[in-house]
Amino acid sequence: MVIVDELYHNVVITLPQLKLIEFIMKLKEAKAQEIEDIKTKISKYEEKKRAEEAWYQSLSPFRKFFTGRPLSQHQAVEYMVYVKERFKKIDHLKAQMRELHEVLELIKAENEETSEITLSPAIVQEIKRLKSSGGGGI
């Protein structure tokens, strides 16, 4: 199967159809794993914040008076960095996974080995990276 770059319309790689399907499946698995890692980081952050809040609420009023707490705007910035930006990254990864799924469906619809498929430069670059690493893990 001939892979053509969507941006420059050049023939980039020629791979057997089964090998291309294998590479796309590995890319999808890697993206799914990255999403799970990000979700784990978010849950750890939220668990840490809940523990800190529970500790603060357990203090006596006298100790609360002398215990410093971060200002609300600092907490908001911290939330944006640790949660909101990570959710944006998850949305971006899900969009990439949808694109990979569409490519996979397009490949499966093609039956000829000599057929041509046009892929985005990002997918082409990831396939090249995967191919150069020997087709193993990403």
Tab-separated table of C-alpha atoms in Angstrom:
chain	number	residue	atom	x	y	z
A	1	MET	CA	0.000	0.000	0.000
A	2	VAL	CA	1.388	3.380	-1.018
A	3	ILE	CA	1.180	6.115	1.622
A	4	VAL	CA	0.901	9.662	0.275
A	5	ASP	CA	1.472	12.777	2.388
A	6	GLU	CA	-1.710	14.867	2.532
A	7	LEU	CA	0.208	18.148	2.646
A	8	TYR	CA	2.820	17.704	-0.095
A	9	HIS	CA	1.184	14.867	-2.075
A	10	ASN	CA	4.453	12.916	-2.138
A	11	VAL	CA	4.753	9.161	-1.897
A	12	VAL	CA	6.254	8.757	1.551
A	13	ILE	CA	6.271	5.042	2.364
A	14	THR	CA	5.242	1.821	0.710
A	15	LEU	CA	4.089	-0.845	3.151
A	16	PRO	CA	2.078	-4.039	2.919
A	17	GLN	CA	-1.528	-3.500	3.965
A	18	LEU	CA	-1.289	-5.816	6.995
A	19	LYS	CA	1.851	-4.066	8.255
A	20	LEU	CA	0.152	-0.677	7.920
A	21	ILE	CA	-2.880	-1.946	9.838
A	22	GLU	CA	-0.537	-3.274	12.539
A	23	PHE	CA	1.229	0.114	12.814
A	24	ILE	CA	-2.087	1.998	13.052
A	25	MET	CA	-3.328	-0.396	15.757
A	26	LYS	CA	-0.105	0.144	17.741
A	27	LEU	CA	-0.524	3.904	17.429
A	28	LYS	CA	-4.119	3.655	18.689
A	29	GLU	CA	-2.998	1.515	21.637
A	30	ALA	CA	-0.254	4.014	22.491
A	31	LYS	CA	-2.730	6.908	22.431
A	32	ALA	CA	-5.180	4.969	24.623
A	33	GLN	CA	-2.379	4.214	27.094
A	34	GLU	CA	-1.363	7.879	27.157
A	35	ILE	CA	-4.977	8.861	27.907
A	36	GLU	CA	-5.078	6.383	30.800
A	37	ASP	CA	-1.787	7.772	32.166
A	38	ILE	CA	-3.144	11.317	32.071
A	39	LYS	CA	-6.377	10.250	33.794
A	40	THR	CA	-4.292	8.571	36.511
A	41	LYS	CA	-2.303	11.778	37.039
A	42	ILE	CA	-5.523	13.800	37.316
A	43	SER	CA	-7.031	11.404	39.862
A	44	LYS	CA	-3.814	11.458	41.941
A	45	TYR	CA	-3.877	15.260	41.970
A	46	GLU	CA	-7.546	15.343	43.004
A	47	GLU	CA	-6.921	12.737	45.710
A	48	LYS	CA	-4.021	14.818	47.046
A	49	LYS	CA	-6.199	17.948	47.134
A	50	ARG	CA	-8.994	16.082	48.960
A	51	ALA	CA	-6.485	14.801	51.531
A	52	GLU	CA	-5.112	18.317	52.081
A	53	GLU	CA	-8.635	19.698	52.517
A	54	ALA	CA	-9.569	16.921	54.959
A	55	TRP	CA	-6.404	17.607	56.961
A	56	TYR	CA	-7.174	21.330	57.081
A	57	GLN	CA	-10.776	20.719	58.174
A	58	SER	CA	-9.559	18.447	60.969
A	59	LEU	CA	-7.515	21.267	62.543
A	60	SER	CA	-8.828	23.209	65.495
A	61	PRO	CA	-9.963	26.787	64.795
A	62	PHE	CA	-6.905	28.107	66.615
A	63	ARG	CA	-4.525	26.078	64.398
A	64	LYS	CA	-6.471	27.025	61.267
A	65	PHE	CA	-5.782	30.654	62.131
A	66	PHE	CA	-2.009	30.077	62.025
A	67	THR	CA	-1.990	27.644	59.111
A	68	GLY	CA	-1.235	29.256	55.789
A	69	ARG	CA	-3.405	28.326	52.830
A	70	PRO	CA	-2.748	29.198	49.215
A	71	LEU	CA	-4.828	32.024	47.836
A	72	SER	CA	-7.827	31.090	45.729
A	73	GLN	CA	-6.240	32.444	42.539
A	74	HIS	CA	-3.221	30.197	43.167
A	75	GLN	CA	-5.537	27.237	43.566
A	76	ALA	CA	-7.308	28.185	40.337
A	77	VAL	CA	-4.033	28.352	38.404
A	78	GLU	CA	-2.955	25.055	39.935
A	79	TYR	CA	-6.263	23.487	38.854
A	80	MET	CA	-5.798	24.799	35.319
A	81	VAL	CA	-2.286	23.349	35.100
A	82	TYR	CA	-2.990	19.974	36.681
A	83	VAL	CA	-6.541	19.298	35.478
A	84	LYS	CA	-7.925	21.566	32.768
A	85	GLU	CA	-4.885	21.441	30.445
A	86	ARG	CA	-4.685	17.691	30.875
A	87	PHE	CA	-8.344	17.338	29.884
A	88	LYS	CA	-7.571	19.384	26.759
A	89	LYS	CA	-4.703	16.991	26.022
A	90	ILE	CA	-7.088	14.029	26.461
A	91	ASP	CA	-9.548	15.623	24.007
A	92	HIS	CA	-6.706	16.123	21.515
A	93	LEU	CA	-5.597	12.495	21.890
A	94	LYS	CA	-9.176	11.273	21.435
A	95	ALA	CA	-9.430	13.297	18.215
A	96	GLN	CA	-6.208	11.666	17.004
A	97	MET	CA	-7.614	8.244	17.890
A	98	ARG	CA	-10.786	8.997	15.903
A	99	GLU	CA	-8.631	10.002	12.938
A	100	LEU	CA	-6.633	6.774	13.253
A	101	HIS	CA	-9.879	4.794	13.428
A	102	GLU	CA	-11.121	6.475	10.238
A	103	VAL	CA	-7.826	5.663	8.508
A	104	LEU	CA	-8.107	2.067	9.673
A	105	GLU	CA	-11.627	1.794	8.254
A	106	LEU	CA	-10.414	3.315	4.986
A	107	ILE	CA	-7.549	0.808	4.775
A	108	LYS	CA	-9.840	-2.125	5.491
A	109	ALA	CA	-12.184	-0.924	2.740
A	110	GLU	CA	-9.295	-1.035	0.240
A	111	ASN	CA	-8.619	-4.580	-0.942
A	112	GLU	CA	-5.805	-4.092	-3.433
A	113	GLU	CA	-2.184	-4.178	-2.287
A	114	THR	CA	-1.208	-1.514	-4.824
A	115	SER	CA	-3.813	0.964	-3.659
A	116	GLU	CA	-2.892	4.428	-2.480
A	117	ILE	CA	-3.912	6.105	0.765
A	118	THR	CA	-3.501	9.754	1.754
A	119	LEU	CA	-2.582	10.397	5.382
A	120	SER	CA	-1.980	13.534	7.425
A	121	PRO	CA	1.655	14.524	8.039
A	122	ALA	CA	1.307	13.768	11.770
A	123	ILE	CA	0.221	10.171	11.127
A	124	VAL	CA	2.916	9.740	8.468
A	125	GLN	CA	5.552	10.970	10.918
A	126	GLU	CA	4.336	8.587	13.644
A	127	ILE	CA	4.347	5.653	11.211
A	128	LYS	CA	7.896	6.552	10.116
A	129	ARG	CA	8.995	6.732	13.756
A	130	LEU	CA	7.375	3.383	14.505
A	131	LYS	CA	8.900	1.809	11.387
A	132	SER	CA	12.387	3.114	12.226
A	133	SER	CA	12.117	1.740	15.769
A	134	GLY	CA	11.635	-1.706	14.287
A	135	GLY	CA	7.885	-1.864	14.659
A	136	GLY	CA	8.149	-2.573	18.373
A	137	GLY	CA	6.676	-0.513	21.159
A	138	ILE	CA	6.312	3.197	20.752
